Structure formats: structure tokens, C-alpha cells
Amino acid sequence: MRRILVAGNWKLNGSLQSVRQLVADIKAGLGDLKADVAVCPPYVYIPEVAQLLKGSSLGYGAQDVSDQTAGAFTGEVSAPMLNDFGCKYAIVGHSERRSLYGEGDDFTARKFAATRKAGLIPILCVGELLEEREQGITEQVVSRQLDAVIQLEGVAALADAVIAYEPVWAIGTGKTASPQQAQDVHAFIRGKIAALDAAVAEKVQILYGGSVKGSNAAELFAMADIDGGLIGGASLAAEEFLTICRAG
Ligand code: 13P
């Protein structure tokens, strides 16, 4: 049985004060959840979150990572640096990185590789634009995004990675994919991996992301190939986020 993982992607939100409050409120409400839970704050708050989460079962990670380890790469943060602060995860290839900052499949694959090399778990985001869904090419798009990683790192690398299927039209729009729409793409992803390595396909966690809320999380997480969620807006309110975590 794959475990459920619920990860909060805080994006560019928060202040030192609100981060402290949010972490305290999530910690207080965690109880004995079945799901694994993690938060991904903006880089600068990671040391603070690391302190606040000492000894807690709540994991944390970064929203992005450099494809480079060290050197003249102004503004970048490397995976070994994230490791220094106890990060367990790094999100790579989020659609906002892809569309707003022009990050392509190969670049994302290199970030994936750098993350694994430093001993962190990459959360690899894939997903189609609305026009791509309307053109009926969702599977081709997701396949292309996965292939870049498989070609660079081999399919076995996915065994200790997390994939997040995030249809771009569902992100921050309030328009969630229906459980069946999401399940169909998740099953496609798992099937594609299974064709290369059945054991890896069985093991890899595939999260759904895109307007997940307390009110729709349970029906999404109940689907056979949905192993949790990557949560944006709803991860910024402790009670809502905890409701999602309890659905796992
Ligand atoms: P929302 O949950 O705000 O739609 O964002 C999803 C997301 O992009 C998580 O990475």
C-alpha cells in the first residue's frame, strides 16, 4: 500500500510572523494522522520552519531548487544547501516555473537529478494547459514531461520520487479536476511507468494538485492511483489544510 502524502506549496506568500503562526497551528492540529504531511515555504523561511519543526513528524521542503551545485549562479539555491537545513523534498517543474519563468522539460529534469543527488525527494510536477486538454493531447504532454526525467535519470529514479499531476487549468482557479478526470491521468502515468518497470510504478507516489480543498480532498484521495495532494491556496489556512490532511 502506498502512503498518502499531503504537501502544502505556500508559493510566494507569508511573513515571518504568519509562517510562525501557520506552522504552530498545523503542528497543534496534526494529531495522529495516517497521511504523511509536509510544507514547502519560501526559501528564506526554511531555517525558521526547520527550527519550529524539530522533533515533529511534519516534513518540509523547498518550492524549487537549482540544477547546479555551486558556483557563479546568482540567485540560485542548491539541493545540498536545502539538505543542510533538513529539507526532505524539493518541488521541481511546477507549472508556474514552467510558464512564468520559461523552465523547460530538460532543465526540470536536471533539477530532478540535482535533488536526488543531494538525497532529497523531488516532487516532479507535470500537467497540461487548458488548450492542450481541449486539443486532446493531455497524455502526450504529461508523457513528454516524464520522458525528460526518465531519459536523464532512468525509470528507477522515480521509485524514490513523488510525481504531482497538476492540470494547469485547475491551479488557483477553483476548478478542480473531477476525481475521475484526475484518476484517468494518474492511471496513465502509472501505466506508462509500469510499461518500463512494474515495481517502480507500484511504488511511486502520484499526488494530485489543483484547487484541492477540505471539501473535495476525500473523494480525490479515494481514487486508486491518487496518493495524496499538492496543495496551494488551501495550505495557507491551517484548519483547511488539516481537513485535507485528515482526508488522507
Ligand atoms: P491551488 O491549490 O491553489 O490550486 O494550487 C495548486 C498548486 O499549484 C500546488 O502546487
Coordinates of N, CA and C and ligand atoms in Angstrom, one line a residue:
M1 N 0.8 -1.2 0.0 CA 0.0 0.0 0.0 C 0.9 1.3 0.0
R2 N 0.6 2.1 -0.9 CA 1.3 3.4 -0.9 C 0.8 4.3 0.1
R3 N 1.6 5.1 0.8 CA 1.2 6.0 1.8 C 0.6 7.3 1.1
I4 N -0.3 7.9 1.8 CA -0.8 9.2 1.3 C 0.1 10.3 1.8
L5 N 0.5 11.2 0.8 CA 1.3 12.4 1.2 C 0.5 13.6 0.9
V6 N 0.4 14.6 1.8 CA -0.2 15.9 1.5 C 0.8 16.9 1.8
A7 N 1.2 17.6 0.7 CA 2.2 18.7 0.8 C 1.6 20.0 0.5
G8 N 2.0 21.0 1.3 CA 1.5 22.4 1.1 C 2.5 23.2 0.4
N9 N 2.2 23.8 -0.8 CA 3.1 24.6 -1.5 C 2.6 26.1 -1.2
W10 N 3.4 26.7 -0.4 CA 2.9 28.1 0.1 C 3.1 29.2 -1.0
K11 N 3.9 28.8 -2.0 CA 4.2 29.8 -3.1 C 4.8 31.1 -2.5
L12 N 4.5 32.2 -3.1 CA 5.1 33.5 -2.6 C 4.1 34.1 -1.7
N13 N 4.0 33.5 -0.5 CA 3.1 34.0 0.5 C 3.7 34.0 1.9
G14 N 3.3 34.8 2.7 CA 3.6 34.8 4.1 C 4.6 35.9 4.6
S15 N 4.7 35.9 5.9 CA 5.7 36.8 6.5 C 6.3 36.0 7.7
L16 N 7.3 36.4 8.3 CA 7.9 35.7 9.4 C 6.8 35.4 10.4
Q17 N 6.1 36.4 10.7 CA 5.0 36.2 11.7 C 3.9 35.2 11.3
S18 N 3.5 35.3 10.1 CA 2.4 34.4 9.6 C 2.9 33.0 9.5
V19 N 4.2 32.8 9.1 CA 4.8 31.5 8.9 C 4.8 30.8 10.3
R20 N 5.2 31.6 11.3 CA 5.3 31.0 12.7 C 3.9 30.6 13.2
Q21 N 2.9 31.4 12.9 CA 1.6 31.1 13.3 C 1.1 29.9 12.6
L22 N 1.3 29.8 11.2 CA 0.8 28.7 10.4 C 1.4 27.4 10.9
V23 N 2.7 27.4 11.1 CA 3.4 26.2 11.5 C 2.9 25.7 12.9
A24 N 2.7 26.7 13.8 CA 2.2 26.3 15.1 C 0.8 25.7 15.0
D25 N 0.0 26.3 14.2 CA -1.4 25.9 14.1 C -1.5 24.5 13.4
I26 N -0.7 24.3 12.4 CA -0.7 22.9 11.8 C -0.1 21.9 12.8
K27 N 1.0 22.2 13.4 CA 1.5 21.3 14.4 C 0.5 20.9 15.5
A28 N -0.2 21.9 16.0 CA -1.2 21.7 17.0 C -2.3 20.8 16.6
G29 N -2.6 20.8 15.3 CA -3.8 20.0 14.8 C -3.4 18.7 14.2
L30 N -2.1 18.4 14.2 CA -1.7 17.2 13.4 C -2.3 15.9 14.0
G31 N -2.3 15.8 15.3 CA -2.8 14.5 16.0 C -2.0 13.3 15.4
D32 N -2.7 12.2 15.4 CA -2.1 11.0 14.7 C -2.7 10.7 13.4
L33 N -2.2 11.5 12.4 CA -2.7 11.4 11.1 C -2.2 10.1 10.4
K34 N -2.9 9.6 9.5 CA -2.4 8.4 8.7 C -1.5 8.9 7.6
A35 N -1.8 10.1 7.1 CA -1.1 10.7 5.9 C 0.3 11.3 6.4
D36 N 1.2 11.2 5.5 CA 2.4 12.0 5.7 C 2.1 13.4 5.2
V37 N 2.7 14.4 6.0 CA 2.3 15.8 5.7 C 3.6 16.6 5.6
A38 N 3.7 17.5 4.7 CA 4.9 18.4 4.5 C 4.4 19.8 4.1
V39 N 5.3 20.7 4.4 CA 5.0 22.1 3.9 C 6.2 22.6 3.1
C40 N 6.0 23.4 2.1 CA 7.1 24.0 1.3 C 7.0 25.5 1.4
P41 N 7.7 26.1 2.3 CA 7.7 27.6 2.5 C 8.6 28.2 1.5
P42 N 8.5 29.5 1.3 CA 9.6 30.2 0.5 C 10.9 30.0 1.1
Y43 N 12.0 30.0 0.3 CA 13.3 29.6 0.8 C 13.7 30.3 2.1
V44 N 13.5 31.6 2.2 CA 14.0 32.3 3.3 C 13.4 31.9 4.6
Y45 N 12.3 31.3 4.6 CA 11.7 30.9 5.9 C 12.0 29.4 6.2
I46 N 12.8 28.8 5.4 CA 13.1 27.3 5.6 C 13.9 27.2 7.0
P47 N 14.9 28.0 7.3 CA 15.6 27.8 8.5 C 14.7 28.0 9.7
E48 N 13.8 28.9 9.7 CA 12.8 29.1 10.8 C 11.9 27.9 10.9
V49 N 11.4 27.5 9.8 CA 10.5 26.3 9.8 C 11.2 25.1 10.3
A50 N 12.5 24.9 9.9 CA 13.3 23.8 10.4 C 13.4 23.8 11.9
Q51 N 13.6 25.0 12.5 CA 13.6 25.2 13.9 C 12.3 24.8 14.6
L52 N 11.3 25.3 14.0 CA 9.9 25.1 14.6 C 9.5 23.7 14.5
L53 N 10.0 22.9 13.5 CA 9.6 21.6 13.3 C 10.5 20.5 13.9
K54 N 11.5 21.0 14.6 CA 12.4 20.0 15.3 C 11.6 18.9 16.1
G55 N 11.8 17.7 15.8 CA 11.2 16.6 16.5 C 9.7 16.4 16.1
S56 N 9.3 17.1 15.1 CA 7.9 16.9 14.6 C 7.8 16.0 13.5
S57 N 6.7 15.3 13.3 CA 6.6 14.4 12.1 C 6.3 15.2 10.8
L58 N 6.0 16.4 11.0 CA 5.7 17.2 9.8 C 7.0 17.5 9.0
G59 N 7.0 17.1 7.7 CA 8.2 17.3 6.9 C 8.1 18.7 6.2
Y60 N 9.2 19.0 5.6 CA 9.3 20.3 4.9 C 10.2 20.2 3.7
G61 N 10.0 21.1 2.8 CA 10.8 21.1 1.6 C 10.8 22.5 0.9
A62 N 11.4 22.6 -0.2 CA 11.5 23.8 -0.9 C 10.6 23.8 -2.2
Q63 N 10.3 24.9 -2.7 CA 9.4 25.0 -3.8 C 10.1 24.9 -5.1
D64 N 11.4 24.9 -5.1 CA 12.2 24.9 -6.3 C 13.6 24.6 -5.8
V65 N 14.5 24.4 -6.8 CA 15.9 24.1 -6.4 C 16.8 24.4 -7.7
S66 N 18.0 24.7 -7.5 CA 18.9 24.9 -8.7 C 19.3 23.6 -9.3
D67 N 19.5 23.6 -10.6 CA 20.1 22.4 -11.2 C 21.6 22.3 -11.0
Q68 N 22.2 23.4 -10.4 CA 23.6 23.5 -10.2 C 23.9 23.2 -8.7
T69 N 25.2 22.8 -8.4 CA 25.5 22.5 -7.0 C 26.2 23.8 -6.4
A70 N 27.0 24.4 -7.1 CA 27.8 25.6 -6.5 C 28.4 26.4 -7.7
G71 N 28.7 27.6 -7.4 CA 29.4 28.4 -8.4 C 28.7 29.8 -8.7
A72 N 29.0 30.3 -9.8 CA 28.5 31.7 -10.2 C 27.1 31.6 -10.8
F73 N 26.1 31.4 -10.0 CA 24.7 31.3 -10.4 C 23.9 32.1 -9.5
T74 N 24.0 33.4 -9.7 CA 23.3 34.4 -8.8 C 21.9 34.1 -8.6
G75 N 21.5 34.1 -7.4 CA 20.1 34.0 -7.0 C 19.7 32.5 -6.8
E76 N 20.5 31.6 -7.1 CA 20.1 30.2 -7.0 C 20.4 29.6 -5.6
V77 N 19.6 28.5 -5.3 CA 19.8 27.8 -4.1 C 19.9 26.3 -4.4
S78 N 21.0 25.7 -4.0 CA 21.3 24.3 -4.4 C 20.6 23.3 -3.5
A79 N 20.6 22.1 -4.0 CA 20.0 21.0 -3.2 C 20.8 20.7 -2.0
P80 N 22.2 20.7 -2.1 CA 22.9 20.4 -0.8 C 22.6 21.5 0.2
M81 N 22.4 22.7 -0.2 CA 22.0 23.8 0.8 C 20.7 23.5 1.5
L82 N 19.8 23.0 0.7 CA 18.5 22.6 1.3 C 18.7 21.4 2.2
N83 N 19.6 20.5 1.9 CA 19.9 19.4 2.7 C 20.4 19.9 4.1
D84 N 21.3 20.9 4.0 CA 21.9 21.5 5.3 C 20.8 21.9 6.2
F85 N 19.6 22.3 5.7 CA 18.5 22.7 6.6 C 17.4 21.7 6.8
G86 N 17.8 20.4 6.5 CA 16.9 19.3 6.8 C 15.7 19.2 5.9
C87 N 15.7 19.8 4.7 CA 14.6 19.7 3.8 C 14.5 18.2 3.3
K88 N 13.3 17.7 3.2 CA 13.1 16.3 2.8 C 12.8 16.4 1.3
Y89 N 12.1 17.4 0.8 CA 11.6 17.5 -0.5 C 12.0 18.8 -1.2
A90 N 12.0 18.7 -2.6 CA 12.1 19.9 -3.4 C 11.1 19.7 -4.5
I91 N 10.3 20.7 -4.7 CA 9.3 20.7 -5.9 C 10.2 21.1 -7.1
V92 N 10.0 20.3 -8.2 CA 10.7 20.7 -9.5 C 9.6 20.7 -10.6
G93 N 9.8 21.7 -11.5 CA 8.9 21.8 -12.6 C 7.5 22.2 -12.4
H94 N 7.3 22.9 -11.3 CA 5.9 23.5 -11.1 C 5.5 24.3 -12.3
S95 N 4.2 24.2 -12.6 CA 3.8 24.9 -13.8 C 4.0 26.4 -13.8
E96 N 4.1 27.0 -12.6 CA 4.4 28.4 -12.6 C 5.9 28.6 -12.9
R97 N 6.7 27.7 -12.6 CA 8.1 27.8 -13.0 C 8.2 27.6 -14.6
R98 N 7.4 26.7 -15.0 CA 7.5 26.4 -16.5 C 6.9 27.5 -17.3
S99 N 5.8 28.0 -16.9 CA 5.1 29.0 -17.7 C 5.6 30.5 -17.4
L100 N 5.8 30.8 -16.2 CA 6.2 32.2 -15.9 C 7.7 32.5 -16.0
Y101 N 8.5 31.4 -15.9 CA 10.0 31.6 -15.9 C 10.6 30.8 -17.0
G102 N 9.8 30.2 -17.9 CA 10.4 29.6 -19.1 C 11.2 28.3 -18.8
E103 N 10.9 27.6 -17.7 CA 11.7 26.4 -17.4 C 11.2 25.2 -18.2
G104 N 12.0 24.6 -19.0 CA 11.6 23.5 -19.9 C 11.8 22.2 -19.2
D105 N 11.4 21.2 -20.0 CA 11.5 19.8 -19.6 C 12.9 19.3 -19.2
D106 N 13.9 19.7 -20.0 CA 15.3 19.2 -19.8 C 15.8 19.9 -18.5
F107 N 15.6 21.2 -18.4 CA 16.0 21.9 -17.2 C 15.4 21.3 -16.0
T108 N 14.1 21.0 -16.0 CA 13.4 20.4 -14.9 C 14.0 19.1 -14.6
A109 N 14.4 18.3 -15.6 CA 15.0 17.0 -15.4 C 16.3 17.2 -14.7
R110 N 17.1 18.2 -15.0 CA 18.4 18.4 -14.3 C 18.1 18.8 -12.9
K111 N 17.1 19.6 -12.6 CA 16.8 19.9 -11.2 C 16.4 18.6 -10.4
F112 N 15.6 17.8 -11.1 CA 15.2 16.5 -10.5 C 16.5 15.7 -10.1
A113 N 17.4 15.7 -11.1 CA 18.7 14.9 -10.8 C 19.5 15.5 -9.7
A114 N 19.6 16.8 -9.6 CA 20.3 17.5 -8.6 C 19.7 17.2 -7.2
T115 N 18.4 17.2 -7.2 CA 17.6 17.0 -5.9 C 17.9 15.6 -5.4
R116 N 17.9 14.6 -6.3 CA 18.1 13.2 -5.8 C 19.6 13.0 -5.4
K117 N 20.5 13.7 -6.1 CA 21.9 13.5 -5.8 C 22.2 14.0 -4.4
A118 N 21.5 15.0 -4.0 CA 21.7 15.6 -2.6 C 20.9 14.8 -1.6
G119 N 20.2 13.7 -2.0 CA 19.5 12.9 -1.0 C 18.1 13.4 -0.7
L120 N 17.6 14.3 -1.5 CA 16.2 14.9 -1.2 C 15.3 14.1 -2.2
I121 N 14.0 14.2 -1.8 CA 13.0 13.6 -2.7 C 12.4 14.7 -3.6
P122 N 12.6 14.5 -4.9 CA 11.9 15.5 -5.8 C 10.4 15.3 -5.9
I123 N 9.7 16.4 -5.9 CA 8.3 16.3 -6.2 C 8.2 16.9 -7.7
L124 N 8.1 16.0 -8.6 CA 8.1 16.4 -10.0 C 6.7 16.8 -10.5
C125 N 6.5 18.0 -10.9 CA 5.1 18.4 -11.3 C 5.0 18.3 -12.8
V126 N 3.9 17.7 -13.2 CA 3.5 17.6 -14.6 C 2.1 18.0 -14.8
G127 N 1.7 18.4 -16.0 CA 0.3 18.8 -16.2 C 0.1 19.6 -17.5
E128 N -1.1 19.5 -18.0 CA -1.4 20.2 -19.3 C -2.1 21.5 -19.1
L129 N -1.9 22.4 -20.1 CA -2.6 23.6 -20.2 C -4.1 23.3 -20.6
L130 N -5.0 24.3 -20.4 CA -6.4 24.1 -20.8 C -6.4 23.8 -22.3
E131 N -5.7 24.6 -23.1 CA -5.8 24.4 -24.6 C -5.3 23.0 -25.0
E132 N -4.3 22.5 -24.2 CA -3.8 21.2 -24.5 C -4.8 20.1 -24.2
R133 N -5.5 20.3 -23.1 CA -6.6 19.4 -22.8 C -7.7 19.4 -23.8
E134 N -8.0 20.6 -24.3 CA -9.1 20.8 -25.3 C -8.7 20.2 -26.6
Q135 N -7.4 20.2 -26.9 CA -6.9 19.5 -28.1 C -6.7 18.0 -28.0
G136 N -7.0 17.5 -26.8 CA -6.9 16.1 -26.5 C -5.5 15.6 -26.4
I137 N -4.6 16.4 -26.1 CA -3.2 16.0 -26.0 C -2.6 15.9 -24.6
T138 N -3.5 15.8 -23.6 CA -3.1 15.7 -22.2 C -2.0 14.6 -22.0
E139 N -2.3 13.4 -22.5 CA -1.4 12.3 -22.3 C 0.0 12.6 -23.0
Q140 N 0.0 13.1 -24.2 CA 1.2 13.4 -24.8 C 2.1 14.4 -24.0
V141 N 1.4 15.4 -23.5 CA 2.1 16.5 -22.7 C 2.8 15.9 -21.5
V142 N 2.0 15.1 -20.7 CA 2.5 14.6 -19.5 C 3.6 13.5 -19.8
S143 N 3.4 12.8 -20.9 CA 4.4 11.8 -21.3 C 5.7 12.5 -21.6
R144 N 5.6 13.6 -22.4 CA 6.9 14.3 -22.7 C 7.6 14.8 -21.5
Q145 N 6.8 15.4 -20.5 CA 7.4 15.9 -19.3 C 8.1 14.8 -18.5
L146 N 7.5 13.6 -18.5 CA 8.0 12.5 -17.7 C 9.3 11.9 -18.5
D147 N 9.2 11.9 -19.8 CA 10.3 11.3 -20.6 C 11.6 12.0 -20.4
A148 N 11.5 13.3 -20.2 CA 12.8 14.1 -20.0 C 13.5 13.6 -18.8
V149 N 12.7 13.3 -17.7 CA 13.3 12.8 -16.5 C 13.8 11.3 -16.6
I150 N 13.0 10.5 -17.3 CA 13.3 9.1 -17.5 C 14.6 9.0 -18.3
Q151 N 14.7 9.8 -19.3 CA 15.8 9.7 -20.2 C 17.1 10.1 -19.5
L152 N 17.0 11.1 -18.6 CA 18.2 11.6 -17.9 C 18.6 10.7 -16.8
E153 N 17.6 10.3 -16.0 CA 17.9 9.6 -14.7 C 17.5 8.1 -14.7
G154 N 16.8 7.7 -15.7 CA 16.3 6.3 -15.8 C 15.0 6.1 -15.0
V155 N 14.3 5.1 -15.3 CA 13.0 5.0 -14.7 C 13.1 4.6 -13.2
A156 N 14.2 3.9 -12.8 CA 14.3 3.5 -11.4 C 14.4 4.7 -10.5
A157 N 14.8 5.9 -11.0 CA 14.9 7.1 -10.2 C 13.5 7.5 -9.7
L158 N 12.5 7.1 -10.4 CA 11.1 7.5 -9.9 C 10.7 6.7 -8.7
A159 N 11.4 5.6 -8.4 CA 10.9 4.8 -7.2 C 11.0 5.6 -5.9
D160 N 12.0 6.5 -5.8 CA 12.0 7.3 -4.6 C 11.8 8.8 -5.0
A161 N 10.9 9.0 -5.8 CA 10.4 10.4 -6.1 C 8.9 10.5 -6.0
V162 N 8.4 11.7 -6.0 CA 7.0 11.9 -6.0 C 6.7 12.6 -7.3
I163 N 5.6 12.2 -7.9 CA 5.1 12.9 -9.1 C 3.8 13.7 -8.7
A164 N 3.7 14.9 -9.1 CA 2.4 15.6 -8.8 C 1.8 16.0 -10.2
Y165 N 0.6 15.4 -10.4 CA -0.2 15.8 -11.6 C -1.0 17.0 -11.3
E166 N -0.6 18.1 -11.9 CA -1.3 19.4 -11.7 C -1.8 20.0 -13.0
P167 N -3.0 19.7 -13.4 CA -3.6 20.3 -14.6 C -3.5 21.8 -14.4
V168 N -2.9 22.5 -15.4 CA -2.7 24.0 -15.2 C -4.0 24.7 -15.0
W169 N -5.0 24.2 -15.7 CA -6.3 24.9 -15.7 C -7.0 24.8 -14.4
A170 N -6.5 23.9 -13.5 CA -7.1 23.7 -12.2 C -6.4 24.4 -11.1
I171 N -5.2 25.0 -11.4 CA -4.4 25.6 -10.4 C -4.9 27.0 -10.1
G172 N -5.3 27.2 -8.8 CA -5.7 28.6 -8.4 C -6.9 29.1 -9.0
T173 N -7.7 28.2 -9.7 CA -8.9 28.7 -10.4 C -10.1 28.3 -9.7
G174 N -10.0 27.4 -8.7 CA -11.2 26.9 -8.0 C -11.9 25.8 -8.9
K175 N -11.3 25.5 -10.0 CA -11.9 24.5 -10.9 C -11.1 23.2 -10.7
T176 N -11.5 22.3 -9.8 CA -10.8 21.1 -9.6 C -11.1 20.1 -10.7
A177 N -10.1 19.3 -11.1 CA -10.4 18.2 -12.0 C -11.3 17.3 -11.2
S178 N -12.3 16.6 -11.9 CA -13.1 15.7 -11.2 C -12.3 14.5 -10.8
P179 N -12.7 13.8 -9.7 CA -11.9 12.6 -9.3 C -11.6 11.7 -10.5
Q180 N -12.6 11.5 -11.4 CA -12.3 10.6 -12.5 C -11.3 11.1 -13.5
Q181 N -11.5 12.5 -13.8 CA -10.5 13.1 -14.7 C -9.1 13.0 -14.2
A182 N -8.9 13.2 -12.9 CA -7.6 13.1 -12.3 C -7.1 11.6 -12.3
Q183 N -8.0 10.7 -11.9 CA -7.7 9.3 -11.8 C -7.2 8.8 -13.2
D184 N -7.9 9.3 -14.3 CA -7.5 8.8 -15.6 C -6.1 9.2 -16.0
V185 N -5.7 10.4 -15.6 CA -4.3 10.8 -15.9 C -3.3 10.1 -15.0
H186 N -3.7 10.0 -13.7 CA -2.8 9.2 -12.8 C -2.6 7.8 -13.3
A187 N -3.7 7.2 -13.7 CA -3.6 5.8 -14.2 C -2.7 5.7 -15.5
F188 N -2.8 6.7 -16.3 CA -2.0 6.8 -17.5 C -0.5 6.9 -17.1
I189 N -0.2 7.8 -16.1 CA 1.2 8.0 -15.7 C 1.7 6.7 -15.1
R190 N 0.9 6.0 -14.2 CA 1.4 4.8 -13.6 C 1.6 3.7 -14.7
G191 N 0.6 3.7 -15.6 CA 0.7 2.7 -16.7 C 2.0 2.9 -17.5
K192 N 2.3 4.1 -17.8 CA 3.5 4.4 -18.6 C 4.7 4.0 -17.9
I193 N 4.8 4.2 -16.6 CA 5.9 3.8 -15.8 C 6.0 2.3 -15.7
A194 N 4.8 1.7 -15.6 CA 4.7 0.2 -15.4 C 5.2 -0.5 -16.7
A195 N 5.0 0.1 -17.8 CA 5.5 -0.5 -19.1 C 7.0 -0.6 -19.1
L196 N 7.7 0.3 -18.3 CA 9.1 0.2 -18.2 C 9.6 -0.6 -17.0
D197 N 8.9 -0.4 -15.9 CA 9.2 -1.1 -14.6 C 8.0 -1.2 -13.7
A198 N 7.5 -2.4 -13.6 CA 6.2 -2.6 -12.8 C 6.4 -2.2 -11.3
A199 N 7.6 -2.6 -10.8 CA 7.8 -2.3 -9.3 C 7.9 -0.9 -9.0
V200 N 8.6 -0.1 -9.9 CA 8.7 1.3 -9.7 C 7.3 2.0 -9.8
A201 N 6.5 1.5 -10.8 CA 5.1 2.1 -10.9 C 4.3 1.8 -9.7
E202 N 4.5 0.7 -9.1 CA 3.7 0.3 -7.9 C 4.1 1.2 -6.7
K203 N 5.3 1.6 -6.7 CA 5.9 2.3 -5.5 C 5.7 3.8 -5.6
V204 N 5.8 4.4 -6.8 CA 5.9 5.9 -6.9 C 4.5 6.5 -6.5
Q205 N 4.7 7.5 -5.6 CA 3.5 8.3 -5.2 C 3.1 9.3 -6.2
I206 N 1.9 9.3 -6.6 CA 1.4 10.3 -7.6 C 0.4 11.2 -6.9
L207 N 0.7 12.4 -6.7 CA -0.2 13.4 -6.0 C -1.0 14.1 -7.0
Y208 N -2.2 14.6 -6.6 CA -3.0 15.5 -7.5 C -2.9 16.9 -6.9
G209 N -2.8 17.9 -7.8 CA -2.8 19.3 -7.3 C -3.6 20.1 -8.3
G210 N -4.3 21.1 -7.7 CA -5.2 22.0 -8.5 C -6.5 22.2 -7.8
S211 N -6.6 23.2 -7.0 CA -7.8 23.6 -6.3 C -8.3 22.5 -5.3
V212 N -7.4 21.8 -4.7 CA -7.8 20.8 -3.7 C -8.3 21.6 -2.4
K213 N -9.4 21.2 -1.9 CA -9.9 21.9 -0.7 C -10.3 20.8 0.3
G214 N -10.7 21.3 1.5 CA -11.2 20.3 2.5 C -12.4 19.6 2.0
S215 N -13.2 20.2 1.2 CA -14.5 19.6 0.8 C -14.3 18.6 -0.4
N216 N -13.2 18.6 -1.1 CA -13.1 17.7 -2.2 C -11.9 16.7 -2.1
A217 N -11.1 16.9 -1.0 CA -9.9 16.0 -0.9 C -10.3 14.5 -0.7
A218 N -11.3 14.2 0.1 CA -11.5 12.8 0.3 C -11.9 12.0 -0.9
E219 N -12.7 12.6 -1.8 CA -13.1 11.9 -3.0 C -11.9 11.8 -4.0
L220 N -11.1 12.7 -4.0 CA -9.9 12.6 -4.8 C -8.9 11.6 -4.3
F221 N -8.7 11.6 -3.0 CA -7.7 10.7 -2.4 C -8.2 9.2 -2.4
A222 N -9.5 9.1 -2.6 CA -10.1 7.7 -2.6 C -9.8 7.0 -3.9
M223 N -9.4 7.7 -4.9 CA -9.2 7.1 -6.2 C -7.9 6.2 -6.2
A224 N -8.0 5.2 -7.0 CA -6.9 4.1 -6.8 C -5.5 4.6 -7.1
D225 N -5.3 5.5 -8.0 CA -4.0 6.0 -8.3 C -3.6 7.4 -7.8
I226 N -4.5 7.9 -6.9 CA -4.2 9.2 -6.3 C -3.7 9.0 -4.9
D227 N -2.4 9.4 -4.7 CA -1.7 9.1 -3.5 C -1.6 10.3 -2.6
G228 N -2.5 11.3 -2.7 CA -2.4 12.5 -1.9 C -2.5 13.7 -2.8
G229 N -2.1 14.8 -2.2 CA -2.2 16.1 -2.9 C -1.1 17.1 -2.7
L230 N -0.9 17.9 -3.7 CA 0.0 19.1 -3.6 C -1.0 20.3 -3.5
I231 N -0.9 21.0 -2.4 CA -2.0 22.0 -2.1 C -1.4 23.4 -2.1
G232 N -2.0 24.2 -2.9 CA -1.6 25.6 -2.9 C -2.4 26.5 -1.9
G233 N -3.4 27.2 -2.4 CA -4.1 28.2 -1.6 C -4.6 27.6 -0.3
A234 N -5.2 26.4 -0.3 CA -5.8 25.8 0.9 C -4.7 25.4 1.9
S235 N -3.5 25.5 1.5 CA -2.4 25.1 2.5 C -2.0 26.3 3.4
L236 N -2.6 27.5 3.1 CA -2.2 28.7 3.8 C -3.1 28.9 5.0
A237 N -4.2 28.1 5.1 CA -5.1 28.2 6.2 C -5.1 26.9 7.0
A238 N -4.6 27.0 8.2 CA -4.3 25.7 9.0 C -5.5 24.8 9.0
E239 N -6.6 25.3 9.4 CA -7.8 24.4 9.5 C -8.1 23.7 8.2
E240 N -8.2 24.5 7.1 CA -8.5 23.9 5.8 C -7.4 22.8 5.4
F241 N -6.2 23.2 5.7 CA -5.1 22.2 5.3 C -5.2 21.0 6.1
L242 N -5.5 21.1 7.4 CA -5.6 19.9 8.3 C -6.8 19.1 7.8
T243 N -7.9 19.7 7.4 CA -9.0 18.9 6.9 C -8.6 18.1 5.7
I244 N -7.8 18.7 4.8 CA -7.3 17.9 3.7 C -6.4 16.8 4.2
C245 N -5.5 17.1 5.1 CA -4.6 16.0 5.6 C -5.4 14.9 6.3
R246 N -6.5 15.2 6.9 CA -7.3 14.1 7.6 C -8.1 13.3 6.5
A247 N -8.2 13.8 5.3 CA -8.9 13.1 4.3 C -8.0 12.0 3.7
G248 N -6.7 12.0 4.1 CA -5.7 11.1 3.6 C -5.7 9.8 4.4
Ligands
13P1 P1 -4.0 25.6 -5.7 O1 -4.3 24.5 -4.7 O2 -4.0 27.0 -5.2 O3 -4.9 25.5 -6.9 O4 -2.5 25.4 -6.3 C1 -2.1 24.1 -6.6 C2 -0.7 24.1 -6.8 O5 -0.2 24.8 -7.7 C3 0.2 23.4 -5.8 O6 1.5 23.3 -6.3

